[in-house]
PDB file of C-alpha atoms in Angstrom:
ATOM      1  CA  MET A   1      27.359  20.278-148.661  1.00 88.00           C
ATOM      2  CA  PHE A   2      27.985  23.613-150.292  1.00 94.00           C
ATOM      3  CA  GLY A   3      24.618  25.089-151.241  1.00 95.00           C
ATOM      4  CA  ARG A   4      25.734  27.986-153.409  1.00 97.00           C
ATOM      5  CA  ILE A   5      28.386  30.622-153.836  1.00 98.00           C
ATOM      6  CA  ASP A   6      27.385  32.998-151.064  1.00 97.00           C
ATOM      7  CA  HIS A   7      29.857  35.705-151.977  1.00 98.00           C
ATOM      8  CA  VAL A   8      33.210  36.641-153.352  1.00 98.00           C
ATOM      9  CA  GLY A   9      35.333  38.731-151.021  1.00 98.00           C
ATOM     10  CA  VAL A  10      37.239  41.566-152.669  1.00 98.00           C
ATOM     11  CA  ALA A  11      40.108  43.380-150.949  1.00 98.00           C
ATOM     12  CA  VAL A  12      39.939  47.119-151.598  1.00 98.00           C
ATOM     13  CA  GLU A  13      42.156  50.001-150.612  1.00 97.00           C
ATOM     14  CA  ASP A  14      39.493  52.680-150.729  1.00 97.00           C
ATOM     15  CA  MET A  15      35.906  51.786-149.828  1.00 98.00           C
ATOM     16  CA  ASP A  16      34.442  54.948-151.356  1.00 97.00           C
ATOM     17  CA  ALA A  17      36.093  54.227-154.684  1.00 97.00           C
ATOM     18  CA  ALA A  18      34.990  50.589-154.502  1.00 98.00           C
ATOM     19  CA  LEU A  19      31.388  51.618-153.835  1.00 98.00           C
ATOM     20  CA  ALA A  20      31.527  54.088-156.699  1.00 96.00           C
ATOM     21  CA  LEU A  21      32.531  51.159-158.894  1.00 97.00           C
ATOM     22  CA  TYR A  22      30.312  48.320-157.692  1.00 97.00           C
ATOM     23  CA  ARG A  23      27.229  50.263-156.597  1.00 97.00           C
ATOM     24  CA  ASP A  24      27.236  53.235-158.950  1.00 94.00           C
ATOM     25  CA  ALA A  25      28.979  52.020-162.106  1.00 94.00           C
ATOM     26  CA  LEU A  26      28.063  48.322-162.030  1.00 95.00           C
ATOM     27  CA  GLY A  27      24.676  48.964-160.426  1.00 94.00           C
ATOM     28  CA  LEU A  28      24.733  46.379-157.632  1.00 97.00           C
ATOM     29  CA  PRO A  29      22.491  47.330-154.694  1.00 97.00           C
ATOM     30  CA  LEU A  30      24.353  48.032-151.458  1.00 98.00           C
ATOM     31  CA  THR A  31      22.493  45.937-148.931  1.00 96.00           C
ATOM     32  CA  HIS A  32      24.627  46.051-145.796  1.00 96.00           C
ATOM     33  CA  ARG A  33      27.597  47.882-144.320  1.00 96.00           C
ATOM     34  CA  GLU A  34      29.405  46.832-141.173  1.00 95.00           C
ATOM     35  CA  THR A  35      32.654  47.236-139.321  1.00 95.00           C
ATOM     36  CA  VAL A  36      33.754  43.738-138.312  1.00 89.00           C
ATOM     37  CA  GLU A  37      36.314  44.574-135.615  1.00 89.00           C
ATOM     38  CA  GLU A  38      37.249  40.937-135.046  1.00 84.00           C
ATOM     39  CA  GLN A  39      38.356  40.621-138.663  1.00 88.00           C
ATOM     40  CA  GLY A  40      39.754  44.136-138.863  1.00 94.00           C
ATOM     41  CA  VAL A  41      37.634  45.243-141.791  1.00 96.00           C
ATOM     42  CA  ASP A  42      35.117  47.741-142.969  1.00 97.00           C
ATOM     43  CA  ALA A  43      32.822  45.507-145.036  1.00 97.00           C
ATOM     44  CA  ALA A  44      30.074  46.202-147.537  1.00 98.00           C
ATOM     45  CA  LEU A  45      27.692  43.657-149.057  1.00 97.00           C
ATOM     46  CA  LEU A  46      26.200  44.269-152.476  1.00 98.00           C
ATOM     47  CA  ASP A  47      23.504  41.970-153.840  1.00 97.00           C
ATOM     48  CA  VAL A  48      23.930  39.990-157.012  1.00 97.00           C
ATOM     49  CA  GLY A  49      21.179  37.413-157.407  1.00 95.00           C
ATOM     50  CA  GLU A  50      21.080  35.264-154.286  1.00 93.00           C
ATOM     51  CA  GLY A  51      24.739  36.030-153.627  1.00 96.00           C
ATOM     52  CA  HIS A  52      26.869  39.021-152.822  1.00 97.00           C
ATOM     53  CA  VAL A  53      30.034  40.860-153.526  1.00 98.00           C
ATOM     54  CA  GLU A  54      31.707  41.573-150.190  1.00 98.00           C
ATOM     55  CA  LEU A  55      34.019  44.560-150.319  1.00 98.00           C
ATOM     56  CA  LEU A  56      36.677  44.526-147.613  1.00 98.00           C
ATOM     57  CA  ALA A  57      38.727  47.559-146.628  1.00 98.00           C
ATOM     58  CA  PRO A  58      41.243  46.962-143.834  1.00 98.00           C
ATOM     59  CA  LEU A  59      40.964  48.966-140.604  1.00 97.00           C
ATOM     60  CA  ALA A  60      44.766  48.869-140.268  1.00 97.00           C
ATOM     61  CA  PRO A  61      47.755  47.541-142.231  1.00 96.00           C
ATOM     62  CA  ASP A  62      48.362  44.789-139.672  1.00 96.00           C
ATOM     63  CA  THR A  63      45.147  42.895-140.358  1.00 96.00           C
ATOM     64  CA  PRO A  64      44.561  39.910-142.670  1.00 94.00           C
ATOM     65  CA  VAL A  65      43.151  42.080-145.448  1.00 97.00           C
ATOM     66  CA  GLY A  66      45.797  44.760-144.868  1.00 98.00           C
ATOM     67  CA  ARG A  67      48.543  42.181-145.268  1.00 97.00           C
ATOM     68  CA  HIS A  68      46.837  40.744-148.340  1.00 95.00           C
ATOM     69  CA  LEU A  69      46.793  44.207-149.930  1.00 97.00           C
ATOM     70  CA  ALA A  70      50.453  44.779-149.098  1.00 97.00           C
ATOM     71  CA  ARG A  71      51.405  41.414-150.589  1.00 94.00           C
ATOM     72  CA  GLN A  72      49.161  41.151-153.645  1.00 92.00           C
ATOM     73  CA  GLY A  73      47.418  44.469-154.136  1.00 95.00           C
ATOM     74  CA  PRO A  74      43.661  44.870-154.442  1.00 97.00           C
ATOM     75  CA  GLY A  75      41.560  42.115-155.968  1.00 97.00           C
ATOM     76  CA  LEU A  76      39.885  38.819-155.178  1.00 98.00           C
ATOM     77  CA  HIS A  77      40.451  37.807-151.572  1.00 97.00           C
ATOM     78  CA  HIS A  78      38.262  34.771-150.886  1.00 98.00           C
ATOM     79  CA  VAL A  79      35.199  32.831-151.961  1.00 98.00           C
ATOM     80  CA  ALA A  80      32.464  31.821-149.554  1.00 98.00           C
ATOM     81  CA  TYR A  81      30.017  28.956-149.895  1.00 98.00           C
ATOM     82  CA  ALA A  82      26.696  28.886-148.071  1.00 97.00           C
ATOM     83  CA  VAL A  83      25.971  25.841-145.927  1.00 97.00           C
ATOM     84  CA  ASP A  84      22.898  24.868-143.904  1.00 96.00           C
ATOM     85  CA  ASP A  85      24.753  23.453-140.924  1.00 96.00           C
ATOM     86  CA  ILE A  86      28.225  24.822-140.433  1.00 97.00           C
ATOM     87  CA  ASP A  87      29.089  22.540-137.533  1.00 97.00           C
ATOM     88  CA  SER A  88      28.551  19.342-139.479  1.00 96.00           C
ATOM     89  CA  GLU A  89      30.174  20.929-142.528  1.00 96.00           C
ATOM     90  CA  LEU A  90      33.361  21.674-140.598  1.00 97.00           C
ATOM     91  CA  GLY A  91      33.406  18.064-139.432  1.00 96.00           C
ATOM     92  CA  ARG A  92      33.091  16.900-143.029  1.00 96.00           C
ATOM     93  CA  LEU A  93      35.916  19.178-144.203  1.00 96.00           C
ATOM     94  CA  ARG A  94      38.141  18.062-141.341  1.00 96.00           C
ATOM     95  CA  GLU A  95      37.498  14.407-142.171  1.00 95.00           C
ATOM     96  CA  ALA A  96      38.336  15.136-145.806  1.00 94.00           C
ATOM     97  CA  GLY A  97      41.760  16.227-144.608  1.00 94.00           C
ATOM     98  CA  LEU A  98      41.369  19.968-145.078  1.00 96.00           C
ATOM     99  CA  ARG A  99      43.157  22.334-142.752  1.00 97.00           C
ATOM    100  CA  LEU A 100      40.776  24.689-140.994  1.00 97.00           C
ATOM    101  CA  ILE A 101      41.786  28.180-139.941  1.00 97.00           C
ATOM    102  CA  ASP A 102      38.741  28.261-137.659  1.00 96.00           C
ATOM    103  CA  GLU A 103      38.212  24.990-135.855  1.00 95.00           C
ATOM    104  CA  SER A 104      34.845  26.233-134.705  1.00 96.00           C
ATOM    105  CA  PRO A 105      32.578  28.853-136.254  1.00 97.00           C
ATOM    106  CA  ARG A 106      32.791  32.496-135.323  1.00 94.00           C
ATOM    107  CA  THR A 107      30.415  35.369-135.885  1.00 92.00           C
ATOM    108  CA  GLY A 108      30.751  36.978-139.305  1.00 90.00           C
ATOM    109  CA  ILE A 109      29.039  39.806-141.086  1.00 88.00           C
ATOM    110  CA  ARG A 110      25.291  40.244-140.504  1.00 90.00           C
ATOM    111  CA  ASN A 111      25.301  37.711-137.667  1.00 90.00           C
ATOM    112  CA  SER A 112      26.273  34.838-139.903  1.00 93.00           C
ATOM    113  CA  ARG A 113      28.350  31.943-138.578  1.00 96.00           C
ATOM    114  CA  VAL A 114      31.543  31.579-140.566  1.00 96.00           C
ATOM    115  CA  ALA A 115      34.778  29.621-140.712  1.00 97.00           C
ATOM    116  CA  PHE A 116      37.753  29.803-143.030  1.00 97.00           C
ATOM    117  CA  VAL A 117      39.637  26.914-144.583  1.00 97.00           C
ATOM    118  CA  HIS A 118      43.358  27.383-145.120  1.00 97.00           C
ATOM    119  CA  PRO A 119      44.256  28.222-148.726  1.00 97.00           C
ATOM    120  CA  ARG A 120      47.104  25.704-148.590  1.00 95.00           C
ATOM    121  CA  SER A 121      44.594  22.890-148.483  1.00 96.00           C
ATOM    122  CA  VAL A 122      42.296  24.391-151.163  1.00 97.00           C
ATOM    123  CA  GLY A 123      44.737  24.974-153.995  1.00 97.00           C
ATOM    124  CA  GLY A 124      45.644  28.502-152.946  1.00 97.00           C
ATOM    125  CA  VAL A 125      42.045  29.666-152.553  1.00 98.00           C
ATOM    126  CA  LEU A 126      41.094  31.192-149.222  1.00 97.00           C
ATOM    127  CA  THR A 127      37.748  29.465-148.749  1.00 98.00           C
ATOM    128  CA  GLU A 128      34.986  30.403-146.320  1.00 97.00           C
ATOM    129  CA  VAL A 129      31.911  28.481-145.307  1.00 98.00           C
ATOM    130  CA  VAL A 130      29.050  30.585-144.077  1.00 97.00           C
ATOM    131  CA  GLN A 131      25.786  29.750-142.427  1.00 97.00           C
ATOM    132  CA  PRO A 132      23.725  32.879-142.943  1.00 93.00           C
ATOM    133  CA  ALA A 133      21.571  34.126-140.081  1.00 91.00           C
ATOM    134  CA  GLU A 134      17.842  33.407-140.310  1.00 82.00           C
ATOM    135  CA  GLY A 135      16.253  35.534-142.989  1.00 77.00           C
ATOM    136  CA  HIS A 136      19.395  36.097-145.043  1.00 77.00           C
TER     137      HIS A 136
ATOM    138  CA  MET B   1      22.495  44.029-165.061  1.00 88.00           C
ATOM    139  CA  PHE B   2      24.396  41.270-163.342  1.00 94.00           C
ATOM    140  CA  GLY B   3      21.951  38.464-162.594  1.00 95.00           C
ATOM    141  CA  ARG B   4      24.052  36.306-160.314  1.00 97.00           C
ATOM    142  CA  ILE B   5      27.554  35.065-159.691  1.00 98.00           C
ATOM    143  CA  ASP B   6      27.843  32.517-162.490  1.00 97.00           C
ATOM    144  CA  HIS B   7      31.179  31.128-161.404  1.00 98.00           C
ATOM    145  CA  VAL B   8      34.530  31.691-159.822  1.00 98.00           C
ATOM    146  CA  GLY B   9      37.467  30.754-161.994  1.00 98.00           C
ATOM    147  CA  VAL B  10      40.308  28.992-160.209  1.00 98.00           C
ATOM    148  CA  ALA B  11      43.777  28.610-161.727  1.00 98.00           C
ATOM    149  CA  VAL B  12      45.194  25.141-161.044  1.00 98.00           C
ATOM    150  CA  GLU B  13      48.494  23.506-161.848  1.00 97.00           C
ATOM    151  CA  ASP B  14      47.234  19.941-161.860  1.00 97.00           C
ATOM    152  CA  MET B  15      43.661  19.224-162.969  1.00 98.00           C
ATOM    153  CA  ASP B  16      43.605  15.720-161.498  1.00 97.00           C
ATOM    154  CA  ALA B  17      44.598  17.033-158.085  1.00 97.00           C
ATOM    155  CA  ALA B  18      42.054  19.853-158.382  1.00 98.00           C
ATOM    156  CA  LEU B  19      39.278  17.386-159.241  1.00 98.00           C
ATOM    157  CA  ALA B  20      40.312  15.175-156.337  1.00 96.00           C
ATOM    158  CA  LEU B  21      39.833  18.226-154.132  1.00 97.00           C
ATOM    159  CA  TYR B  22      36.667  19.849-155.496  1.00 97.00           C
ATOM    160  CA  ARG B  23      34.800  16.776-156.730  1.00 97.00           C
ATOM    161  CA  ASP B  24      35.942  14.067-154.365  1.00 94.00           C
ATOM    162  CA  ALA B  25      36.804  15.876-151.130  1.00 94.00           C
ATOM    163  CA  LEU B  26      34.410  18.820-151.307  1.00 95.00           C
ATOM    164  CA  GLY B  27      31.716  16.812-153.091  1.00 94.00           C
ATOM    165  CA  LEU B  28      30.820  19.201-155.909  1.00 97.00           C
ATOM    166  CA  PRO B  29      29.377  17.422-158.966  1.00 97.00           C
ATOM    167  CA  LEU B  30      31.554  17.638-162.068  1.00 98.00           C
ATOM    168  CA  THR B  31      29.117  18.758-164.727  1.00 96.00           C
ATOM    169  CA  HIS B  32      31.264  19.627-167.732  1.00 96.00           C
ATOM    170  CA  ARG B  33      34.803  19.246-169.009  1.00 96.00           C
ATOM    171  CA  GLU B  34      36.160  21.017-172.061  1.00 95.00           C
ATOM    172  CA  THR B  35      39.369  22.067-173.719  1.00 95.00           C
ATOM    173  CA  VAL B  36      38.944  25.709-174.708  1.00 89.00           C
ATOM    174  CA  GLU B  37      41.750  26.092-177.241  1.00 89.00           C
ATOM    175  CA  GLU B  38      41.078  29.771-177.812  1.00 84.00           C
ATOM    176  CA  GLN B  39      41.731  30.502-174.143  1.00 88.00           C
ATOM    177  CA  GLY B  40      44.481  27.914-173.812  1.00 94.00           C
ATOM    178  CA  VAL B  41      42.870  25.974-170.994  1.00 96.00           C
ATOM    179  CA  ASP B  42      41.603  22.629-169.926  1.00 97.00           C
ATOM    180  CA  ALA B  43      38.458  23.633-168.037  1.00 97.00           C
ATOM    181  CA  ALA B  44      36.138  21.797-165.680  1.00 98.00           C
ATOM    182  CA  LEU B  45      32.816  23.053-164.336  1.00 97.00           C
ATOM    183  CA  LEU B  46      31.531  21.818-160.999  1.00 98.00           C
ATOM    184  CA  ASP B  47      28.039  22.713-159.817  1.00 97.00           C
ATOM    185  CA  VAL B  48      27.397  24.649-156.660  1.00 97.00           C
ATOM    186  CA  GLY B  49      23.787  25.788-156.468  1.00 95.00           C
ATOM    187  CA  GLU B  50      22.949  27.712-159.608  1.00 93.00           C
ATOM    188  CA  GLY B  51      26.607  28.610-160.051  1.00 96.00           C
ATOM    189  CA  HIS B  52      29.859  26.838-160.681  1.00 97.00           C
ATOM    190  CA  VAL B  53      33.464  26.529-159.770  1.00 98.00           C
ATOM    191  CA  GLU B  54      35.468  26.647-163.002  1.00 98.00           C
ATOM    192  CA  LEU B  55      38.826  24.929-162.697  1.00 98.00           C
ATOM    193  CA  LEU B  56      41.366  26.136-165.249  1.00 98.00           C
ATOM    194  CA  ALA B  57      44.568  24.299-166.078  1.00 98.00           C
ATOM    195  CA  PRO B  58      46.744  25.951-168.728  1.00 98.00           C
ATOM    196  CA  LEU B  59      47.531  24.054-171.926  1.00 97.00           C
ATOM    197  CA  ALA B  60      50.937  25.780-172.042  1.00 97.00           C
ATOM    198  CA  PRO B  61      52.947  28.245-169.941  1.00 96.00           C
ATOM    199  CA  ASP B  62      52.461  31.020-172.507  1.00 96.00           C
ATOM    200  CA  THR B  63      48.711  31.340-172.022  1.00 96.00           C
ATOM    201  CA  PRO B  64      46.776  33.756-169.806  1.00 94.00           C
ATOM    202  CA  VAL B  65      46.276  31.159-167.072  1.00 97.00           C
ATOM    203  CA  GLY B  66      49.836  29.874-167.461  1.00 98.00           C
ATOM    204  CA  ARG B  67      51.180  33.384-166.946  1.00 97.00           C
ATOM    205  CA  HIS B  68      48.854  33.908-163.981  1.00 95.00           C
ATOM    206  CA  LEU B  69      50.211  30.742-162.356  1.00 97.00           C
ATOM    207  CA  ALA B  70      53.799  31.811-162.962  1.00 97.00           C
ATOM    208  CA  ARG B  71      53.119  35.235-161.470  1.00 94.00           C
ATOM    209  CA  GLN B  72      50.827  34.471-158.551  1.00 92.00           C
ATOM    210  CA  GLY B  73      50.641  30.718-158.111  1.00 95.00           C
ATOM    211  CA  PRO B  74      47.406  28.745-158.016  1.00 97.00           C
ATOM    212  CA  GLY B  75      44.248  30.317-156.658  1.00 97.00           C
ATOM    213  CA  LEU B  76      41.370  32.584-157.581  1.00 98.00           C
ATOM    214  CA  HIS B  77      41.657  33.783-161.163  1.00 97.00           C
ATOM    215  CA  HIS B  78      38.412  35.591-162.014  1.00 98.00           C
ATOM    216  CA  VAL B  79      34.768  36.020-161.152  1.00 98.00           C
ATOM    217  CA  ALA B  80      31.994  35.780-163.722  1.00 98.00           C
ATOM    218  CA  TYR B  81      28.544  37.316-163.564  1.00 98.00           C
ATOM    219  CA  ALA B  82      25.628  35.968-165.579  1.00 97.00           C
ATOM    220  CA  VAL B  83      23.782  38.435-167.789  1.00 97.00           C
ATOM    221  CA  ASP B  84      20.714  38.026-170.000  1.00 96.00           C
ATOM    222  CA  ASP B  85      21.956  40.133-172.879  1.00 96.00           C
ATOM    223  CA  ILE B  86      25.707  40.392-173.149  1.00 97.00           C
ATOM    224  CA  ASP B  87      25.667  42.862-176.039  1.00 97.00           C
ATOM    225  CA  SER B  88      23.691  45.494-174.163  1.00 96.00           C
ATOM    226  CA  GLU B  89      25.660  44.716-171.014  1.00 96.00           C
ATOM    227  CA  LEU B  90      28.966  45.441-172.736  1.00 97.00           C
ATOM    228  CA  GLY B  91      27.527  48.728-173.944  1.00 96.00           C
ATOM    229  CA  ARG B  92      26.528  49.596-170.386  1.00 96.00           C
ATOM    230  CA  LEU B  93      29.976  48.743-169.021  1.00 96.00           C
ATOM    231  CA  ARG B  94      31.669  50.744-171.763  1.00 96.00           C
ATOM    232  CA  GLU B  95      29.485  53.760-171.021  1.00 95.00           C
ATOM    233  CA  ALA B  96      30.333  53.427-167.333  1.00 94.00           C
ATOM    234  CA  GLY B  97      33.958  53.909-168.312  1.00 94.00           C
ATOM    235  CA  LEU B  98      35.198  50.368-167.825  1.00 96.00           C
ATOM    236  CA  ARG B  99      37.945  49.040-170.007  1.00 97.00           C
ATOM    237  CA  LEU B 100      36.925  45.899-171.872  1.00 97.00           C
ATOM    238  CA  ILE B 101      39.389  43.198-172.823  1.00 97.00           C
ATOM    239  CA  ASP B 102      36.817  41.846-175.275  1.00 96.00           C
ATOM    240  CA  GLU B 103      35.029  44.605-177.151  1.00 95.00           C
ATOM    241  CA  SER B 104      32.597  42.037-178.483  1.00 96.00           C
ATOM    242  CA  PRO B 105      31.597  38.676-177.030  1.00 97.00           C
ATOM    243  CA  ARG B 106      33.409  35.503-177.906  1.00 94.00           C
ATOM    244  CA  THR B 107      32.465  31.872-177.440  1.00 92.00           C
ATOM    245  CA  GLY B 108      33.275  30.521-173.997  1.00 90.00           C
ATOM    246  CA  ILE B 109      32.844  27.208-172.280  1.00 89.00           C
ATOM    247  CA  ARG B 110      29.679  25.214-173.069  1.00 90.00           C
ATOM    248  CA  ASN B 111      28.771  27.536-175.925  1.00 90.00           C
ATOM    249  CA  SER B 112      28.273  30.522-173.678  1.00 93.00           C
ATOM    250  CA  ARG B 113      28.975  34.045-174.900  1.00 96.00           C
ATOM    251  CA  VAL B 114      31.589  35.725-172.750  1.00 96.00           C
ATOM    252  CA  ALA B 115      33.643  38.872-172.436  1.00 97.00           C
ATOM    253  CA  PHE B 116      36.271  39.960-169.952  1.00 97.00           C
ATOM    254  CA  VAL B 117      36.635  43.353-168.324  1.00 97.00           C
ATOM    255  CA  HIS B 118      40.157  44.528-167.567  1.00 97.00           C
ATOM    256  CA  PRO B 119      41.120  44.101-163.912  1.00 97.00           C
ATOM    257  CA  ARG B 120      42.618  47.596-163.913  1.00 95.00           C
ATOM    258  CA  SER B 121      39.156  49.059-164.195  1.00 96.00           C
ATOM    259  CA  VAL B 122      37.570  46.690-161.632  1.00 97.00           C
ATOM    260  CA  GLY B 123      39.873  47.187-158.663  1.00 97.00           C
ATOM    261  CA  GLY B 124      42.260  44.399-159.604  1.00 97.00           C
ATOM    262  CA  VAL B 125      39.543  41.808-160.192  1.00 98.00           C
ATOM    263  CA  LEU B 126      39.518  40.065-163.564  1.00 97.00           C
ATOM    264  CA  THR B 127      35.791  40.184-164.246  1.00 98.00           C
ATOM    265  CA  GLU B 128      33.848  38.198-166.814  1.00 97.00           C
ATOM    266  CA  VAL B 129      30.313  38.615-168.034  1.00 98.00           C
ATOM    267  CA  VAL B 130      28.706  35.513-169.394  1.00 97.00           C
ATOM    268  CA  GLN B 131      25.496  34.877-171.253  1.00 97.00           C
ATOM    269  CA  PRO B 132      24.954  31.146-170.818  1.00 93.00           C
ATOM    270  CA  ALA B 133      23.722  29.144-173.803  1.00 91.00           C
ATOM    271  CA  GLU B 134      20.037  28.198-173.793  1.00 83.00           C
ATOM    272  CA  GLY B 135      19.362  25.538-171.185  1.00 77.00           C
ATOM    273  CA  HIS B 136      22.328  26.371-168.942  1.00 77.00           C
TER     274      HIS B 136
END
């Protein structure tokens, strides 16, 4: 079961400009910054209530976020829902007929366990499920 | 100050299919359904934690969501942040140099007070601030 909206992922071309907007102008606290090599992104998490805005700047054009930017420009990239048990959740989604990009969880930002569901089976929305690490 | 992610707005072509996905397959409780004539949408709110997924089906092609669908297809449409005092919040955003679509709040779904910020000033993200009605 989806517990809450964990974050919205936002594709950005320029991380400094994005931080100037979200942290400085909008006033959201920057809580974490990480290069996630496996996903090809420089990522920043800003707190908003129990959730986050996740800013994603591609490390290279030939990465998922780089291709997204080339195709659609900057903007909303995905939405992530927090789950307590990602393994059983992926089983539930599979049984419901959804097409998983990640058949088993991989390590995401801040040591979370994450998996993506294909946007074709979620009405065009790239959808992530995330089991946050203990304490987050 | 943004209190939390209130909802993600999702543009859909077929509300019945979208409800079959989000309510029946994903298991999110449908909590509200409303035709918002002013915005030209049939809207459905599904609970996820303290937030919502807001499904938006256009009432006609020549509406904001109808044009979004024609341009980009179904998928993420906007993100909305809950605020306690939308009037002071709009003042803060204006002072920060953001371009408002709604200079003053209007009535949104479930008697909330809402205003949209232009995506050009939020890195391509159509951004809404929402002051929920009492009790929501």
